[in-house]
Short mmCIF file of C-alpha atoms and ligand atoms in Angstrom, two decimals:
data_model
loop_
_atom_site.label_atom_id
_atom_site.label_comp_id
_atom_site.label_asym_id
_atom_site.label_seq_id
_atom_site.Cartn_x
_atom_site.Cartn_y
_atom_site.Cartn_z
CA LEU A 1 68.05 57.40 85.20
CA PHE A 2 70.87 56.25 83.25
CA SER A 3 68.95 55.52 80.38
CA SER A 4 67.84 59.54 80.62
CA ALA A 5 71.03 60.53 80.74
CA ALA A 6 72.61 58.16 78.66
CA SER A 7 69.82 59.94 76.23
CA SER A 8 70.82 63.51 76.83
CA SER A 9 74.71 62.75 76.52
CA THR A 10 73.54 61.78 72.66
CA LEU A 11 72.05 65.09 72.01
CA THR A 12 72.81 65.50 68.51
CA HIS A 13 75.07 69.21 68.49
CA GLY A 14 72.08 70.38 66.91
CA ASP A 15 69.75 69.24 69.60
CA ALA A 16 72.14 70.83 72.49
CA ALA A 17 71.92 74.21 70.36
CA SER A 18 68.39 74.05 70.62
CA THR A 19 67.90 73.78 74.33
CA HIS A 20 70.58 76.79 74.57
CA GLY A 21 69.94 79.07 71.16
CA ASP A 22 66.84 80.25 69.96
CA ALA A 23 64.12 79.42 67.28
CA ASP A 24 67.00 78.57 64.84
CA GLY A 25 69.26 76.92 67.17
CA VAL A 26 71.80 79.47 67.43
CA VAL A 27 73.05 80.92 70.14
CA ASP A 28 74.57 84.97 70.20
CA VAL A 29 78.31 84.34 71.02
CA ASN A 30 79.25 88.36 72.07
CA PRO A 31 78.73 89.08 75.08
CA PRO A 32 75.24 90.45 76.94
CA ARG A 33 74.97 94.78 75.34
CA GLY A 34 77.91 97.19 76.73
CA THR A 35 80.06 94.62 78.29
CA ARG A 36 83.10 93.43 77.47
CA ASP A 37 84.89 89.82 76.94
CA PHE A 38 88.31 89.28 77.24
CA PRO A 39 90.41 87.16 75.11
CA PRO A 40 94.03 86.65 75.66
CA GLU A 41 95.54 89.55 74.04
CA ASP A 42 93.26 92.24 75.83
CA MET A 43 93.57 90.12 78.90
CA ARG A 44 97.49 90.46 78.75
CA LEU A 45 97.08 93.74 78.44
CA ARG A 46 94.21 94.57 81.53
CA THR A 47 96.90 92.45 84.02
CA TRP A 48 99.76 94.90 83.06
CA LEU A 49 97.42 97.90 83.56
CA PHE A 50 95.89 96.23 87.11
CA ASP A 51 99.77 95.46 88.09
CA GLN A 52 100.97 98.36 87.80
CA PHE A 53 97.20 99.37 89.79
CA ARG A 54 98.23 97.15 92.34
CA GLU A 55 101.96 98.22 92.35
CA VAL A 56 101.58 101.71 93.10
CA SER A 57 99.45 100.72 95.89
CA ARG A 58 102.11 98.50 97.62
CA LEU A 59 104.08 101.73 97.01
CA MET A 60 101.15 103.50 99.18
CA ALA A 61 101.06 101.19 101.71
CA PHE A 62 97.64 100.48 100.94
CA GLU A 63 95.64 96.96 101.87
CA GLU A 64 94.28 94.96 99.19
CA VAL A 65 90.17 94.79 100.16
CA ASP A 66 87.02 93.29 97.93
CA PHE A 67 83.30 93.39 97.61
CA PRO A 68 80.59 91.22 95.77
CA VAL A 69 79.80 93.34 92.74
CA LEU A 70 75.95 92.65 93.28
CA GLU A 71 74.45 95.47 96.63
CA SER A 72 71.67 96.00 98.13
CA GLU A 73 70.04 98.59 96.05
CA ALA A 74 69.37 100.90 99.69
CA LEU A 75 73.22 101.08 99.70
CA PHE A 76 72.99 103.32 96.05
CA ILE A 77 69.40 105.17 96.78
CA ARG A 78 70.25 109.04 97.55
CA LYS A 79 67.95 112.21 95.94
CA ALA A 80 70.64 114.18 94.43
CA GLY A 81 70.02 113.26 90.91
CA GLU A 82 72.72 112.09 90.53
CA GLU A 83 73.60 110.08 86.98
CA ILE A 84 74.79 107.14 88.29
CA THR A 85 72.01 106.56 90.64
CA GLN A 86 69.18 107.40 87.89
CA GLN A 87 71.51 104.43 85.62
CA LEU A 88 71.55 101.84 88.99
CA TYR A 89 71.38 98.37 87.57
CA ASN A 90 68.88 97.10 89.58
CA PHE A 91 66.27 94.07 90.00
CA GLU A 92 64.64 92.10 92.48
CA ASP A 93 65.81 88.89 93.52
CA LYS A 94 64.40 85.25 94.03
CA GLY A 95 64.13 86.38 97.93
CA GLY A 96 62.57 89.76 96.86
CA ARG A 97 65.08 91.80 98.21
CA ARG A 98 66.18 94.45 95.72
CA VAL A 99 69.67 94.54 94.67
CA VAL A 100 71.80 96.14 92.44
CA LEU A 101 75.09 95.52 90.15
CA ARG A 102 76.78 98.17 91.94
CA PRO A 103 77.33 101.26 90.42
CA GLU A 104 79.93 102.57 92.22
CA ILE A 105 82.69 101.36 94.97
CA THR A 106 82.99 103.79 97.41
CA PRO A 107 79.57 102.65 99.42
CA SER A 108 80.68 99.21 100.02
CA LEU A 109 84.00 100.42 101.32
CA ALA A 110 81.96 102.40 103.76
CA ARG A 111 79.55 99.76 104.34
CA LEU A 112 82.38 97.26 105.80
CA VAL A 113 84.29 100.15 107.65
CA ILE A 114 81.05 100.73 109.11
CA LYS A 115 80.67 96.41 109.66
CA GLN A 116 84.18 96.17 110.83
CA GLY A 117 83.87 98.73 113.52
CA LYS A 118 85.89 98.96 116.66
CA SER A 119 87.92 95.69 114.90
CA VAL A 120 89.67 98.30 112.51
CA SER A 121 92.29 100.86 113.68
CA LEU A 122 92.85 104.28 112.03
CA PRO A 123 93.68 105.34 109.63
CA LEU A 124 92.91 102.96 107.12
CA LYS A 125 94.18 102.70 104.08
CA TRP A 126 92.61 100.44 101.29
CA PHE A 127 92.08 99.75 97.87
CA THR A 128 90.17 97.50 95.26
CA ILE A 129 89.77 96.81 91.78
CA GLY A 130 86.34 96.31 90.41
CA GLN A 131 83.63 95.84 87.94
CA CYS A 132 80.91 98.81 88.62
CA TRP A 133 77.72 98.73 86.57
CA ARG A 134 75.23 100.96 84.99
CA TYR A 135 72.17 100.40 83.61
CA GLU A 136 72.08 103.23 80.09
CA ARG A 137 69.48 103.41 77.60
CA MET A 138 71.99 102.01 74.83
CA THR A 139 70.91 104.78 72.70
CA ARG A 140 74.22 106.62 73.64
CA GLY A 141 75.85 103.31 72.64
CA ARG A 142 78.10 103.67 75.83
CA ARG A 143 78.97 100.66 77.67
CA ARG A 144 77.62 100.03 81.28
CA GLU A 145 80.21 98.24 82.81
CA HIS A 146 84.09 98.77 83.46
CA TYR A 147 87.00 98.32 85.89
CA GLN A 148 87.70 100.41 88.69
CA TRP A 149 90.91 101.17 90.84
CA ASN A 150 89.65 102.29 94.53
CA MET A 151 92.15 104.01 96.79
CA ASP A 152 90.49 105.06 100.04
CA ILE A 153 91.46 107.01 103.15
CA PHE A 154 89.47 106.92 106.43
CA GLY A 155 90.27 108.33 109.36
CA VAL A 156 92.92 111.56 108.42
CA PRO A 157 90.67 114.72 108.02
CA LYS A 158 93.26 116.67 107.00
CA VAL A 159 94.26 117.86 103.58
CA ARG A 160 97.42 115.09 103.77
CA ALA A 161 95.05 112.59 102.98
CA GLU A 162 94.36 113.88 99.68
CA ALA A 163 98.06 115.02 98.97
CA GLU A 164 98.57 111.38 99.08
CA LEU A 165 95.77 110.51 97.02
CA LEU A 166 97.00 112.66 94.62
CA HIS A 167 100.39 111.10 94.70
CA ALA A 168 99.57 107.58 93.80
CA ILE A 169 97.81 108.93 90.43
CA VAL A 170 100.64 110.70 89.56
CA LEU A 171 102.49 107.82 90.21
CA LEU A 172 100.38 105.76 88.37
CA PHE A 173 100.63 108.47 85.14
CA GLN A 174 104.33 107.95 86.11
CA ARG A 175 105.05 104.06 85.76
CA LEU A 176 102.69 104.41 82.07
CA GLY A 177 104.93 106.80 80.88
CA ILE A 178 102.87 109.21 80.97
CA THR A 179 104.13 113.13 81.96
CA SER A 180 102.17 116.11 83.55
CA SER A 181 102.33 117.44 79.16
CA ASP A 182 100.26 114.66 79.30
CA VAL A 183 97.99 114.66 81.79
CA GLY A 184 96.86 117.37 84.63
CA ILE A 185 94.79 117.14 87.55
CA ARG A 186 92.23 119.80 88.06
CA VAL A 187 92.14 120.79 91.58
CA SER A 188 89.15 122.75 93.73
CA SER A 189 87.22 121.96 97.13
CA ARG A 190 83.08 121.60 97.31
CA LYS A 191 83.61 124.36 100.31
CA VAL A 192 84.09 126.92 97.57
CA LEU A 193 80.72 126.64 96.20
CA GLN A 194 79.72 125.76 99.75
CA ALA A 195 81.01 129.48 100.77
CA VAL A 196 79.20 131.06 97.48
CA LEU A 197 75.68 129.67 99.34
CA ASN A 198 76.46 131.28 102.08
CA MET A 199 77.42 134.33 100.73
CA TYR A 200 73.56 134.14 99.46
CA TYR A 201 72.05 133.15 101.97
CA ILE A 202 70.93 130.14 99.96
CA PRO A 203 69.82 127.01 102.74
CA GLU A 204 72.27 124.11 102.93
CA HIS A 205 69.38 121.27 101.42
CA LEU A 206 69.94 122.80 98.20
CA PHE A 207 73.97 122.08 98.10
CA THR A 208 74.18 118.62 97.16
CA GLU A 209 71.40 119.23 94.46
CA VAL A 210 73.36 122.75 93.29
CA CYS A 211 76.72 119.91 92.88
CA VAL A 212 75.00 117.36 91.23
CA ILE A 213 73.70 120.45 88.36
CA VAL A 214 77.19 122.58 88.65
CA ASP A 215 79.50 119.16 87.88
CA LYS A 216 78.05 119.41 84.36
CA LEU A 217 79.33 122.04 83.54
CA GLY A 218 81.64 121.52 80.28
CA LYS A 219 78.84 118.72 79.02
CA MET A 220 75.47 121.32 79.05
CA THR A 221 75.37 125.10 78.09
CA ARG A 222 76.08 127.81 80.79
CA GLU A 223 72.28 128.65 80.09
CA GLU A 224 71.53 125.11 80.25
CA ILE A 225 73.30 125.39 84.01
CA GLU A 226 71.81 128.13 85.12
CA LYS A 227 67.74 127.71 84.19
CA GLU A 228 68.55 124.44 85.84
CA LEU A 229 69.98 126.03 89.00
CA VAL A 230 67.64 129.08 88.61
CA SER A 231 64.60 125.93 88.64
CA THR A 232 66.25 125.38 92.33
CA GLY A 233 64.61 128.02 93.32
CA LEU A 234 68.21 130.19 93.41
CA SER A 235 68.29 133.73 92.60
CA SER A 236 69.62 134.86 89.43
CA GLU A 237 72.22 137.40 91.10
CA ALA A 238 73.13 133.80 93.03
CA VAL A 239 72.89 131.79 90.15
CA GLN A 240 75.59 134.77 88.24
CA GLY A 241 77.93 134.67 91.59
CA ILE A 242 78.04 130.49 91.60
CA ILE A 243 79.18 130.94 88.04
CA ASN A 244 81.26 133.71 88.42
CA VAL A 245 83.30 131.87 91.05
CA LEU A 246 83.95 128.56 89.43
CA SER A 247 85.20 130.53 86.55
CA LEU A 248 88.61 131.49 88.91
CA LYS A 249 91.58 129.14 87.86
CA SER A 250 93.43 131.96 90.25
CA LEU A 251 93.63 131.03 94.10
CA SER A 252 94.49 134.25 95.29
CA LYS A 253 91.44 135.32 92.96
CA LEU A 254 89.54 133.03 94.92
CA GLU A 255 90.42 134.03 98.07
CA GLU A 256 89.88 137.95 96.63
CA VAL A 257 86.41 136.91 96.47
CA LEU A 258 85.77 134.64 99.60
CA GLY A 259 87.62 136.31 101.75
CA SER A 260 90.89 135.42 103.98
CA GLY A 261 90.57 133.10 106.49
CA VAL A 262 87.44 130.88 104.39
CA GLU A 263 88.20 127.21 105.44
CA ALA A 264 88.70 126.35 101.66
CA VAL A 265 91.42 128.35 100.45
CA ALA A 266 92.98 127.25 103.66
CA ASP A 267 92.61 123.61 102.72
CA LEU A 268 93.86 124.04 99.19
CA LYS A 269 96.85 126.39 99.95
CA LYS A 270 97.97 123.26 102.22
CA LEU A 271 97.15 121.15 99.15
CA PHE A 272 99.50 123.40 96.96
CA SER A 273 102.40 123.41 98.86
CA PHE A 274 102.45 119.54 99.62
CA ALA A 275 101.69 119.18 96.54
CA GLU A 276 105.19 120.97 96.24
CA GLN A 277 107.21 119.23 98.69
CA TYR A 278 106.15 115.11 97.05
CA GLY A 279 107.32 116.50 93.62
CA TYR A 280 104.26 116.68 91.40
CA ALA A 281 103.16 120.39 91.75
CA ASP A 282 103.12 120.92 87.93
CA TRP A 283 100.60 117.77 87.45
CA ILE A 284 98.04 119.85 89.33
CA CYS A 285 95.97 122.92 89.06
CA PHE A 286 93.73 125.27 90.29
CA ASP A 287 90.00 125.16 89.18
CA ALA A 288 87.06 126.10 90.20
CA SER A 289 84.95 124.64 88.30
CA VAL A 290 85.60 121.21 89.19
CA VAL A 291 82.81 120.01 92.00
CA ARG A 292 82.99 116.24 90.54
CA GLY A 293 79.07 114.35 90.15
CA LEU A 294 78.63 112.61 93.40
CA ALA A 295 76.14 113.69 95.91
CA TYR A 296 79.05 112.90 99.35
CA TYR A 297 81.43 115.08 98.24
CA THR A 298 82.48 117.79 101.58
CA GLY A 299 85.95 118.49 100.60
CA ILE A 300 88.62 119.05 98.23
CA VAL A 301 87.37 117.26 95.00
CA PHE A 302 89.34 116.31 91.47
CA GLU A 303 90.06 115.01 88.75
CA ALA A 304 92.70 113.89 85.68
CA PHE A 305 92.07 114.86 82.38
CA ASP A 306 94.48 114.99 79.33
CA ARG A 307 95.52 118.08 78.38
CA GLU A 308 94.65 117.73 74.70
CA GLY A 309 90.89 117.38 75.78
CA LYS A 310 89.77 114.47 73.26
CA LEU A 311 88.91 112.11 76.25
CA ARG A 312 86.97 112.06 79.46
CA ALA A 313 88.37 112.09 82.84
CA ILE A 314 90.09 109.78 83.21
CA CYS A 315 89.88 109.43 87.42
CA GLY A 316 88.87 111.39 89.65
CA GLY A 317 87.80 111.79 93.06
CA GLY A 318 87.40 113.98 96.76
CA ARG A 319 86.54 113.81 100.26
CA TYR A 320 83.52 112.53 101.96
CA ASP A 321 83.69 112.93 105.65
CA ARG A 322 79.87 112.37 105.84
CA LEU A 323 78.94 109.46 104.01
CA LEU A 324 78.41 107.16 106.85
CA SER A 325 76.33 109.24 109.20
CA THR A 326 73.99 108.59 105.72
CA PHE A 327 74.45 105.39 106.73
CA GLY A 328 73.50 105.64 109.96
CA SER A 329 76.67 105.77 111.92
CA GLU A 330 79.12 107.63 113.64
CA ASP A 331 80.90 109.57 110.53
CA ILE A 332 84.60 108.94 109.95
CA PRO A 333 86.15 111.54 107.74
CA ALA A 334 87.14 109.61 104.30
CA CYS A 335 88.57 110.34 100.87
CA GLY A 336 89.64 108.87 97.70
CA PHE A 337 89.22 108.26 94.09
CA GLY A 338 88.28 105.91 91.70
CA PHE A 339 90.37 105.05 88.32
CA GLY A 340 88.51 103.39 85.10
CA ASP A 341 90.10 101.12 83.09
CA ALA A 342 88.72 102.54 79.65
CA VAL A 343 89.85 106.29 79.22
CA ILE A 344 93.73 105.15 80.16
CA VAL A 345 93.86 102.92 77.66
CA GLU A 346 92.63 105.35 75.41
CA LEU A 347 95.06 107.60 75.94
CA LEU A 348 97.54 105.10 75.75
CA LYS A 349 96.84 104.59 72.40
CA GLU A 350 96.91 108.53 71.82
CA LYS A 351 100.16 108.11 73.11
CA GLY A 352 101.70 105.72 71.75
CA LEU A 353 102.31 104.22 75.21
CA LEU A 354 100.45 100.44 74.84
CA PRO A 355 103.12 98.19 76.19
CA ASP A 356 104.20 95.40 73.90
CA MET A 357 101.39 92.34 74.70
CA SER A 358 102.54 89.98 72.57
CA ARG A 359 102.78 85.90 74.35
CA GLN A 360 106.17 84.74 75.97
CA ILE A 361 106.70 81.22 76.48
CA ASP A 362 110.41 79.53 78.23
CA ASP A 363 110.22 76.36 76.71
CA ILE A 364 108.77 74.52 73.98
CA VAL A 365 108.97 70.48 74.58
CA PHE A 366 108.40 68.96 71.10
CA PRO A 367 108.44 64.63 70.96
CA LEU A 368 109.52 63.74 67.62
CA ASP A 369 107.40 60.22 68.07
CA GLU A 370 104.38 59.66 69.59
CA GLU A 371 106.83 56.66 71.97
CA LEU A 372 108.84 59.52 73.24
CA GLU A 373 105.62 61.43 74.80
CA GLY A 374 106.16 59.95 77.90
CA PRO A 375 109.76 61.23 78.28
CA ALA A 376 108.55 64.53 77.13
CA SER A 377 105.77 64.42 79.93
CA SER A 378 108.71 63.91 82.30
CA ILE A 379 111.12 66.61 80.93
CA ALA A 380 108.06 69.28 80.72
CA SER A 381 107.61 68.44 84.00
CA SER A 382 110.96 68.61 85.85
CA LEU A 383 111.46 72.17 83.64
CA ARG A 384 108.32 73.57 85.15
CA LYS A 385 109.31 72.95 88.63
CA LYS A 386 112.09 74.95 87.84
CA GLY A 387 110.14 78.01 87.46
CA ARG A 388 110.13 77.39 83.95
CA SER A 389 106.77 77.98 81.58
CA VAL A 390 106.44 74.86 79.26
CA ASP A 391 104.04 74.56 75.91
CA LEU A 392 103.91 70.68 76.03
CA VAL A 393 103.00 70.16 71.93
CA GLU A 394 102.59 66.71 70.48
CA ASP A 395 100.69 65.83 67.13
CA LYS A 396 101.66 68.29 64.69
CA ARG A 397 104.20 68.40 61.87
CA LEU A 398 108.13 69.99 62.65
CA LYS A 399 107.29 73.17 60.52
CA TRP A 400 104.03 73.46 62.59
CA VAL A 401 106.22 73.86 65.48
CA PHE A 402 108.84 76.26 64.48
CA LYS A 403 105.86 78.81 63.29
CA HIS A 404 104.37 78.27 67.13
CA ALA A 405 107.59 78.84 68.56
CA GLU A 406 107.87 81.78 66.67
CA ARG A 407 104.40 83.20 67.19
CA ILE A 408 103.89 82.60 70.90
CA ASN A 409 108.32 84.17 71.46
CA ALA A 410 109.45 80.72 72.79
CA SER A 411 113.27 81.38 74.34
CA ARG A 412 113.99 77.31 73.33
CA LEU A 413 112.46 74.43 71.63
CA ILE A 414 113.36 70.97 73.01
CA LEU A 415 113.16 68.28 70.77
CA VAL A 416 112.92 64.60 72.10
CA GLY A 417 114.05 62.62 69.57
CA ASN A 418 114.90 58.45 69.61
CA SER A 419 118.52 58.61 68.38
CA GLU A 420 119.15 61.11 71.42
CA TRP A 421 116.92 59.37 73.98
CA GLU A 422 118.51 56.31 73.12
CA ARG A 423 121.94 58.08 74.61
CA GLY A 424 119.78 60.16 77.07
CA MET A 425 120.27 63.01 75.40
CA VAL A 426 117.30 65.92 74.14
CA ARG A 427 118.41 68.23 71.76
CA VAL A 428 117.87 72.34 72.78
CA LYS A 429 117.28 74.32 70.04
CA ILE A 430 117.86 78.53 71.18
CA LEU A 431 115.72 80.11 69.06
CA SER A 432 117.30 84.04 69.55
CA THR A 433 120.49 82.75 68.05
CA ARG A 434 119.85 79.84 65.95
CA GLU A 435 122.17 77.98 68.52
CA GLU A 436 122.04 73.80 68.65
CA PHE A 437 123.13 71.53 71.31
CA GLU A 438 122.34 68.15 72.86
CA VAL A 439 121.82 68.51 76.94
CA LYS A 440 121.72 65.47 79.47
CA ALA A 441 117.43 65.37 79.92
CA GLY A 442 118.00 64.93 83.44
CA GLU A 443 120.50 67.55 83.25
CA LEU A 444 118.38 70.54 81.67
CA GLU A 445 117.82 74.28 83.81
O1 LIG B 1 82.11 106.07 85.76
C1 LIG B 1 80.71 105.81 85.28
C2 LIG B 1 80.36 104.67 85.18
C3 LIG B 1 79.63 103.54 86.57
C4 LIG B 1 79.23 102.36 85.91
C5 LIG B 1 79.42 101.65 84.81
C6 LIG B 1 80.62 102.56 83.92
BR1 LIG B 1 81.15 102.41 82.36
N1 LIG B 1 80.57 104.01 84.05
#
């Protein structure tokens, strides 16, 4: 055994590469297509963004939950032709199970709520930040993964839940320095479309399919949309009726078309009046064309957009009161949103709002001689116990150390030298003021 271990440990680099690399032994150091690495500077920006997500979740009194990225494929099999279910990153595992890298979070949330059953008391306010996947032909060179912040409320049937979710979104934008002049949130309700389909006596089973088609408004021409709607069997009169209502941008006009007392109008009026009370009315606007592309939405839907119209939707969500029954459980009213980590960063770059992501370290400890490496260790140890971040540097020339201190924005340089150490002292350099003085090693704070 040892000899084989010995022989494997004596593999030269070339051999090692040949066991891992391709024919010429070179490993492709890029991550899989459509995925990203996060080297330190990118990771600092991501951590900063996720900290904003977490802080808003804390302010909203949401609890954090988490799930496996790997889920049963069955959770995402839906017949409505959504893009998200046609791009499943799915495969069969070694146990012959059909599994996926999840394309969204909501079905996992629903699964956990069902699993927790009576042990959880409603309402539930849960959030998570998780990586989501899609397998898209790389023709469009789009990403295959992104991280999504999800906030969901279970057990609140009234539009108070949507009002709370919109508040969370506005709080997040405000924390990032984004204003209602930069971003708006289009709000509508699937009940608008439901009312129109009822006006034309269109059968219920077409509702979801029509929603998925209409969600492509803005991404496809009006003619293409009309063609797809007709292909579902709708009369051209019904298609025109749908297109006309969906172009409405005023709640009073909507009420004229649908008649007063329609649930869709009542919900939206209530939501807009809440918005005034929360103080975010200038962030939201009614836009009947918003239906969102997920099959399971049943009520209010919304999406945030950059007012310059340069970017894709920043976040989006809505009410999904009948998702749990599609998993064979009792329904629980629910609504939520997903907020991706990519478009928001593009927007921050556009607006010059990216925060300073450079490193910051409290102290560099540097022994000037090899025999002082021991004392340098105890100095670093006591500073770290006092909560200071310490970069212990050795085997470098002093010139390099000063450059390094600048690069990592160190506050202090602690030099451990023979003449000082013999007197129990160390030399401290404050890098912002160039101030320099000696301190008793044991009294270093
Ligand atoms: O929002 C659609 C989506 C789902 C999974 C991964 C990526 Br990238 N985008």
